[in-house]
C-alpha positions as protocol buffer text, in pm:
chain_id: "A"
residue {
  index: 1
  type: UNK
  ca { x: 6030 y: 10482 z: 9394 }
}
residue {
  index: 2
  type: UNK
  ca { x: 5735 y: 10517 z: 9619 }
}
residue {
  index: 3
  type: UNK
  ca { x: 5664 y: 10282 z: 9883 }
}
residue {
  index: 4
  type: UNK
  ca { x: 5359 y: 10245 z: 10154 }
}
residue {
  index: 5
  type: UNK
  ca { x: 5427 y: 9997 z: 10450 }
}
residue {
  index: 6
  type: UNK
  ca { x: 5090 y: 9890 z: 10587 }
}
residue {
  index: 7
  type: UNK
  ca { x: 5076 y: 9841 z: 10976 }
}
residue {
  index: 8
  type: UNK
  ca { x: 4786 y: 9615 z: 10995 }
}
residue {
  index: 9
  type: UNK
  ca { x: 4778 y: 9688 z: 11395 }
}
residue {
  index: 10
  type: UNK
  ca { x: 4457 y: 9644 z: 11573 }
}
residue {
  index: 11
  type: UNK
  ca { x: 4355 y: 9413 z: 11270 }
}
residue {
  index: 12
  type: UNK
  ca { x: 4338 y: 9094 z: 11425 }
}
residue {
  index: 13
  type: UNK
  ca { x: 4099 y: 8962 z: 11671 }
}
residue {
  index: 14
  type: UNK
  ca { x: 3906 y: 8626 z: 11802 }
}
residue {
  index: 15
  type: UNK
  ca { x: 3713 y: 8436 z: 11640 }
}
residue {
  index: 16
  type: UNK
  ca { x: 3340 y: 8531 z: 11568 }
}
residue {
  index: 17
  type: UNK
  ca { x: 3095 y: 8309 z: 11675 }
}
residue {
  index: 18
  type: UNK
  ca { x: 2812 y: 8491 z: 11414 }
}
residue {
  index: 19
  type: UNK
  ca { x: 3125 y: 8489 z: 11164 }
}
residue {
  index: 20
  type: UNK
  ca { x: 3095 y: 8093 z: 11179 }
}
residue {
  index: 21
  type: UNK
  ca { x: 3385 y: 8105 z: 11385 }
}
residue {
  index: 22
  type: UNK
  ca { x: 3668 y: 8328 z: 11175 }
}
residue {
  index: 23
  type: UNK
  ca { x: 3782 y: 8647 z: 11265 }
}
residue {
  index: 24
  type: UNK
  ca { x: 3681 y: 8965 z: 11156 }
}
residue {
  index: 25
  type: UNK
  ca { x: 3947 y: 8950 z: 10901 }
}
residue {
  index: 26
  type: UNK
  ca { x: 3927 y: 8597 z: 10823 }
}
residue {
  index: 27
  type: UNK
  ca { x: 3557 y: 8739 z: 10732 }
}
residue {
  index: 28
  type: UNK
  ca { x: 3673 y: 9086 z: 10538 }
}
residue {
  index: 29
  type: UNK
  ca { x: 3635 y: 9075 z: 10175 }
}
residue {
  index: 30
  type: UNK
  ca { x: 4005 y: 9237 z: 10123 }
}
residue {
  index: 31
  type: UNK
  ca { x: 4064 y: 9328 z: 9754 }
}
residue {
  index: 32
  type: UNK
  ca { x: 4264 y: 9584 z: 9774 }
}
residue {
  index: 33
  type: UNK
  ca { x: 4516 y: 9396 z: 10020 }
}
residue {
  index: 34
  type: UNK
  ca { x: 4536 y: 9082 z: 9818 }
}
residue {
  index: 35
  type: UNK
  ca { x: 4609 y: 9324 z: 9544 }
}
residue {
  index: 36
  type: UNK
  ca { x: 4884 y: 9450 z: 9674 }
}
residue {
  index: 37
  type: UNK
  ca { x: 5026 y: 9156 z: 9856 }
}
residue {
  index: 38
  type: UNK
  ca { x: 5026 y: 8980 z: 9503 }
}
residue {
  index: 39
  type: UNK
  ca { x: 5208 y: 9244 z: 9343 }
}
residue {
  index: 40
  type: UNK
  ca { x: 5400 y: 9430 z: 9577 }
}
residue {
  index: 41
  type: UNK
  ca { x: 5669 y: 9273 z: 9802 }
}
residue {
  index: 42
  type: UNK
  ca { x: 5563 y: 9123 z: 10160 }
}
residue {
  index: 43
  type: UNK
  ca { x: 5802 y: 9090 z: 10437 }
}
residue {
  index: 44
  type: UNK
  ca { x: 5843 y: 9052 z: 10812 }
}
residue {
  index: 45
  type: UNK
  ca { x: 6030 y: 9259 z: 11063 }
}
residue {
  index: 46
  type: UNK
  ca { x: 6036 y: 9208 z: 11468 }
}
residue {
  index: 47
  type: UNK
  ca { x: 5961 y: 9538 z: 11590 }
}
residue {
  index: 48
  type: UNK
  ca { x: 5935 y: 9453 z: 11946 }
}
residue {
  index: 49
  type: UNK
  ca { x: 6287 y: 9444 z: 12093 }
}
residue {
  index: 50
  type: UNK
  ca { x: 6400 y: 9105 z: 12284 }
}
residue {
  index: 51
  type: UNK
  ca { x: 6312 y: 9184 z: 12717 }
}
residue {
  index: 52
  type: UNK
  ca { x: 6005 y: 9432 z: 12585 }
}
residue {
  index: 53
  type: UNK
  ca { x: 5656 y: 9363 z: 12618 }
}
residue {
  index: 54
  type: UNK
  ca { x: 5421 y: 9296 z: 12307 }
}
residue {
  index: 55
  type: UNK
  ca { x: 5230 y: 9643 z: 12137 }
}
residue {
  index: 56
  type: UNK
  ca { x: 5134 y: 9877 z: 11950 }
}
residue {
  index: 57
  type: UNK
  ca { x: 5321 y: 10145 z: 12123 }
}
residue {
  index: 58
  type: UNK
  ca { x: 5627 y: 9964 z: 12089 }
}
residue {
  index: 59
  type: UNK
  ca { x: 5629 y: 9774 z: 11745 }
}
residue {
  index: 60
  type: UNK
  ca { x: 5477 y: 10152 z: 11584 }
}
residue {
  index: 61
  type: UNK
  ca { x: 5796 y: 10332 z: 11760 }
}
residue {
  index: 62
  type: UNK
  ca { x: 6030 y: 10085 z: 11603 }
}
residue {
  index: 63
  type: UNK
  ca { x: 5882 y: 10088 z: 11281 }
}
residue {
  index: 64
  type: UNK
  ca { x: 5910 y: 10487 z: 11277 }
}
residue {
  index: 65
  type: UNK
  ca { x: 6261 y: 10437 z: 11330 }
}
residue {
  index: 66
  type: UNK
  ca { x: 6270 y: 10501 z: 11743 }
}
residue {
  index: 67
  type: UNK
  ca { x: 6462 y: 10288 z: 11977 }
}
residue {
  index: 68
  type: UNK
  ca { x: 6211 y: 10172 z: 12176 }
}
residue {
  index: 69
  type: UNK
  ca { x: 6463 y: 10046 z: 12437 }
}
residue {
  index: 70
  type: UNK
  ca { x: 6606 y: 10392 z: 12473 }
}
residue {
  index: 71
  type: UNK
  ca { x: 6260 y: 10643 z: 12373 }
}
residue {
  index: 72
  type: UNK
  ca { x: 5994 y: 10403 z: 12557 }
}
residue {
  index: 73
  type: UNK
  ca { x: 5761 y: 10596 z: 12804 }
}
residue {
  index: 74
  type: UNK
  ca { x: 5441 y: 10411 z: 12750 }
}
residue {
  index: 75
  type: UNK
  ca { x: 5161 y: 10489 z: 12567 }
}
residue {
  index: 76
  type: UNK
  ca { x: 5007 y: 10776 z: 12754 }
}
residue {
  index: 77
  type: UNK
  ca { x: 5274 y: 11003 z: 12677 }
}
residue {
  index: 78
  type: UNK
  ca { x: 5196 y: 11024 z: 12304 }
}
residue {
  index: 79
  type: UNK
  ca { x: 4829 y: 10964 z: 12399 }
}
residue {
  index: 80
  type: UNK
  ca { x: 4857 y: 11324 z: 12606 }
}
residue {
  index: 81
  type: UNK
  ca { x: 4980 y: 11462 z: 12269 }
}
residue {
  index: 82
  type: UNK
  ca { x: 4771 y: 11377 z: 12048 }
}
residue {
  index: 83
  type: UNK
  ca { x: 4518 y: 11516 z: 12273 }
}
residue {
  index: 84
  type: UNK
  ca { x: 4721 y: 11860 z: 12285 }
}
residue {
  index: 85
  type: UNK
  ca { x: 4793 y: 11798 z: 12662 }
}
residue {
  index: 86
  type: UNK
  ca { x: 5144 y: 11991 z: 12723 }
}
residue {
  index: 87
  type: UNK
  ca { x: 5304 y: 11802 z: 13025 }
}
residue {
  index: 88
  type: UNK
  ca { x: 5526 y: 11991 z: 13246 }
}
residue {
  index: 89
  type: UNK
  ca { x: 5850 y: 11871 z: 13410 }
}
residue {
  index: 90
  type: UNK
  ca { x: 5655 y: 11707 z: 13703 }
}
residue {
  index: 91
  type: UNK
  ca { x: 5382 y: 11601 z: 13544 }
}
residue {
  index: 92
  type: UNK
  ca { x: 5306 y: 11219 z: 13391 }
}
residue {
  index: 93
  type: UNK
  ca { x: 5042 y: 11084 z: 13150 }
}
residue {
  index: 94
  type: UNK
  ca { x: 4890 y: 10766 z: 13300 }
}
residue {
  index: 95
  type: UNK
  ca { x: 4654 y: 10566 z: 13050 }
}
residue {
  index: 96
  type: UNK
  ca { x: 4324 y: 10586 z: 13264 }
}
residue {
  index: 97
  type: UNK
  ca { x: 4113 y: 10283 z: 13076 }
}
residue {
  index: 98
  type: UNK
  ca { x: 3687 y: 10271 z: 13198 }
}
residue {
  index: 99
  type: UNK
  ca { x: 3658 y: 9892 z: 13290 }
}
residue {
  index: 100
  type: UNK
  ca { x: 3422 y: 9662 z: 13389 }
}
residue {
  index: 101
  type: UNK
  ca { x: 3503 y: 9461 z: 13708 }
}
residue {
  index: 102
  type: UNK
  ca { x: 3276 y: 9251 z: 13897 }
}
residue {
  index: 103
  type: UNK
  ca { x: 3346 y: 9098 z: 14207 }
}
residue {
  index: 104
  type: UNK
  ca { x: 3686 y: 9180 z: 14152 }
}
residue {
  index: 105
  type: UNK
  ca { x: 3700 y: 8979 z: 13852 }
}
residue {
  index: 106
  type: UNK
  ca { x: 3807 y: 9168 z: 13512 }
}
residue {
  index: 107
  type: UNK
  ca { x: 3509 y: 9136 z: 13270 }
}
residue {
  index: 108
  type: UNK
  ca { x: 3543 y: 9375 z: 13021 }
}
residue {
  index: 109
  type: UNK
  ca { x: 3896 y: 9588 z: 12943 }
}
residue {
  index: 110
  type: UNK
  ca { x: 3665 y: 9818 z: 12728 }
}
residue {
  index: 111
  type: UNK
  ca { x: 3351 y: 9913 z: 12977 }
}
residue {
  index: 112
  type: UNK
  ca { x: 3126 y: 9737 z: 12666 }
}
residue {
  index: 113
  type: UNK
  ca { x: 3310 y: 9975 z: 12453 }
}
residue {
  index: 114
  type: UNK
  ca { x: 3149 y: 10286 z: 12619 }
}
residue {
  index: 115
  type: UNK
  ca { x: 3029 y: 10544 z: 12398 }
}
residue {
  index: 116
  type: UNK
  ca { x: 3291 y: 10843 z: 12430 }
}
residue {
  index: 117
  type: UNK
  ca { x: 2932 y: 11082 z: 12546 }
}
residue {
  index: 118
  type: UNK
  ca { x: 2894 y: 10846 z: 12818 }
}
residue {
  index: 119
  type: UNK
  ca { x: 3271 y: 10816 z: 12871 }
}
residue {
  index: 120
  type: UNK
  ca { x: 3225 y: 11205 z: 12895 }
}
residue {
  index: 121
  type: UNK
  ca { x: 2988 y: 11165 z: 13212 }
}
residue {
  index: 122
  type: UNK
  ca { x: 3222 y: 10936 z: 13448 }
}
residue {
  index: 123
  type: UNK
  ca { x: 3586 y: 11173 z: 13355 }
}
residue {
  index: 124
  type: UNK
  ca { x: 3337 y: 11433 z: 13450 }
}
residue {
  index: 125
  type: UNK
  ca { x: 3243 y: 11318 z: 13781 }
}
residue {
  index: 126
  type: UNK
  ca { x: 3615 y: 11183 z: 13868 }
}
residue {
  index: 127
  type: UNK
  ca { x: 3695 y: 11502 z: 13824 }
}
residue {
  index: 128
  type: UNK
  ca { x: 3469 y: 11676 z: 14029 }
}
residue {
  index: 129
  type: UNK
  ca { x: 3510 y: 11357 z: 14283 }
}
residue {
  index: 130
  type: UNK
  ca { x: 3907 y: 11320 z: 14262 }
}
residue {
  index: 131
  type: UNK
  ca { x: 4082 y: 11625 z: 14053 }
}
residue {
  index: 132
  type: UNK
  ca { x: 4282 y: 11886 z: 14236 }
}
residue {
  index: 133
  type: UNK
  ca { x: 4624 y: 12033 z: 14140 }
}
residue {
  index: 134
  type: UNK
  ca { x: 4810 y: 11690 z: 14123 }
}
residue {
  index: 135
  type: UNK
  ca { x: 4540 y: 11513 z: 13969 }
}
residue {
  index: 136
  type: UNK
  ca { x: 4300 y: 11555 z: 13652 }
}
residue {
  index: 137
  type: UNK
  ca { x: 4139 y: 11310 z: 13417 }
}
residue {
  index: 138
  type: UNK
  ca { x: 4145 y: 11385 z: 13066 }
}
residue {
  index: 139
  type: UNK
  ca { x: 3837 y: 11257 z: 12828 }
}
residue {
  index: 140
  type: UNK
  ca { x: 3964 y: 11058 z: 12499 }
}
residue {
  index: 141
  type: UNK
  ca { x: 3766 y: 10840 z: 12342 }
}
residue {
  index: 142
  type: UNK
  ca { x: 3576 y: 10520 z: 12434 }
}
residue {
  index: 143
  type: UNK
  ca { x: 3703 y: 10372 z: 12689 }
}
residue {
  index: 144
  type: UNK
  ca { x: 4047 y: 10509 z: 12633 }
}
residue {
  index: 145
  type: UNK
  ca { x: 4161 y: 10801 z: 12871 }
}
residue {
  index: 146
  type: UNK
  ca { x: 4455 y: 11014 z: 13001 }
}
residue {
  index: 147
  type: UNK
  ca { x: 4549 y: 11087 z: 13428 }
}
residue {
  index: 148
  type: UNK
  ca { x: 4773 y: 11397 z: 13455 }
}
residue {
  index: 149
  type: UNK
  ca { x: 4982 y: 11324 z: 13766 }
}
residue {
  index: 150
  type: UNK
  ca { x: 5195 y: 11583 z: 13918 }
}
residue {
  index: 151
  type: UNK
  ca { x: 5481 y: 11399 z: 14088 }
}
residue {
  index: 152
  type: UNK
  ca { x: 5789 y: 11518 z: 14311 }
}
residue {
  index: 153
  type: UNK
  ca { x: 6023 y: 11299 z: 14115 }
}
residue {
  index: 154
  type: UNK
  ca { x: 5875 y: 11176 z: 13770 }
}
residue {
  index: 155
  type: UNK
  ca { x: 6189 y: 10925 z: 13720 }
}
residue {
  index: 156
  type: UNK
  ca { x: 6046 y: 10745 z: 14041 }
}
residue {
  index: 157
  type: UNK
  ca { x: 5706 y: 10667 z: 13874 }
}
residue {
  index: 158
  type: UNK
  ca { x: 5870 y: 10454 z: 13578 }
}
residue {
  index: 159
  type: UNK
  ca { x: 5909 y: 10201 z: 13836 }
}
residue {
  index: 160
  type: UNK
  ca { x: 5545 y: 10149 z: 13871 }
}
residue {
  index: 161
  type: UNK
  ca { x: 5466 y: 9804 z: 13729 }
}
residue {
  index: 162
  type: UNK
  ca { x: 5105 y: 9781 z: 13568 }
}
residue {
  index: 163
  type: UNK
  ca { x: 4948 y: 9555 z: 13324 }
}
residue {
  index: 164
  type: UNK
  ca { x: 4649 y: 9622 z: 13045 }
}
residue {
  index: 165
  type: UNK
  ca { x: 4321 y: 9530 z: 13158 }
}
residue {
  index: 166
  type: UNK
  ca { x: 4296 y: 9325 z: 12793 }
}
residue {
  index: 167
  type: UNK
  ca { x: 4567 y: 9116 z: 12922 }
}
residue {
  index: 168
  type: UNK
  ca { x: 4378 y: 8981 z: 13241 }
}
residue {
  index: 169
  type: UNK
  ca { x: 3995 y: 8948 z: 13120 }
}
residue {
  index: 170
  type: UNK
  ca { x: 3833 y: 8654 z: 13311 }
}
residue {
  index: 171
  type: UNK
  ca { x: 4089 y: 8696 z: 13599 }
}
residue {
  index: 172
  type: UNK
  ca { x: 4089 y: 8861 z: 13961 }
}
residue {
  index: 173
  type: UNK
  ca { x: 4248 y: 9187 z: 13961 }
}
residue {
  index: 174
  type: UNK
  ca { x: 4386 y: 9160 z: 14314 }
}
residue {
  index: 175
  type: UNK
  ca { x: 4723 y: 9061 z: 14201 }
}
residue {
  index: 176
  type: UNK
  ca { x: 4744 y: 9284 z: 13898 }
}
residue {
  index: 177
  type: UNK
  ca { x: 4697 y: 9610 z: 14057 }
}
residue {
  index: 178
  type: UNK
  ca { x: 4991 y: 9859 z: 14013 }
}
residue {
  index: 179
  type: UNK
  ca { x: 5290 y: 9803 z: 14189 }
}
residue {
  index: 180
  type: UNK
  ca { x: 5592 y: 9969 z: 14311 }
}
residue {
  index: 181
  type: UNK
  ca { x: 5706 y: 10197 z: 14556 }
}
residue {
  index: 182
  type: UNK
  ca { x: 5543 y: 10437 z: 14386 }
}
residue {
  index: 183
  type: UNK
  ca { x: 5194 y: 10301 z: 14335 }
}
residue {
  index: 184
  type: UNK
  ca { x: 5059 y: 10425 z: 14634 }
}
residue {
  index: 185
  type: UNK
  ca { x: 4891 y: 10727 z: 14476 }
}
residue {
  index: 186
  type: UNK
  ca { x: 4765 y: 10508 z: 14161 }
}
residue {
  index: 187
  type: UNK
  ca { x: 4597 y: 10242 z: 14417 }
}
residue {
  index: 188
  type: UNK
  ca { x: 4410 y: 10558 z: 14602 }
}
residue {
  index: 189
  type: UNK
  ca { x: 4287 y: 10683 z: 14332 }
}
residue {
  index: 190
  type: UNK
  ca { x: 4152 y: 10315 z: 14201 }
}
């Protein structure tokens, strides 16, 4: 027997004002999906383990069979990856997201969903402005990027509490900046 599991992650959104108020996928004419729902078999699973945070990275780990409690290193690890960026022993991945922030207020997690060319231009520059041989900036896509860190002690930086920029839109940074004993380098570099 054959099976497909479909992760519908990243399918859901807000409400569309132009959409007459329902969301993209309240909007979607889905066929194909109703097809299937009607005549395969639907379920639910918790894939995010009790004490962990909400996600994508987490609930796609657990649904690939990973312990997320145990195998859990963020995102930017398998980010660097899929990019072909080959970390050495003291070296992190850091998701580096372009932002918009005005007057220290978060206004847009995605930069207005920059273009990836003109996502190009500003990795360029912070690394001609910040890169060295502990620091470089790798260009992904959009708004989504990856900061190579060489540490002393990479167990040390998995103390560093941060939060997604999607998670605070509307709200003053100031108290969600990294922190940790650690963060100091993170905070410089902001």
């Amino acid at each position: 027997m054959k099976h497909i599991i479909i992760v519908p992650d990243g399918m859901f959104d807000n409400p569309v004002k132009s959409l007459g108020g329902k969301t993209p996928l309240q909007a979607a004419q889905t066929t194909n999906m109703d097809h299937m729902a009607k005549n395969g078999f639907c379920g639910l699973v918790q894939t995010i383990p009790d004490g962990m945070p909400p996600g994508s990275d987490i609930g796609n780990m657990a649904i690939l069979g990973y312990n997320p409690k145990t195998c859990h290193t963020g995102r930017a690890p398998l980010e660097a990856a899929n990019q072909n960026i080959m970390l050495a022993d003291d070296e992190v991945a850091v998701r580096c997201n372009l932002a918009t922030i005005a007057n220290g207020v978060m206004e847009d997690y995605s930069a207005g969903h920059i273009g990836t060319k003109e996502a190009k231009e500003l990795i360029d520059a912070l690394n001609n402005e910040l890169a060295d041989d502990n620091i470089k900036f790798y260009l992904g896509k959009s708004y989504r990027h990856t900061l190579v860190l060489k540490v002393i002690n990479p167990q040390k930086i998995k103390n560093i509490k941060t939060v997604p920029p999607h998670d605070i839109l509307g709200k003053n940074i100031t108290k969600y900046l990294p922190n940790g004993p650690e963060a100091v380098m993170l905070l410089k570099l902001m």
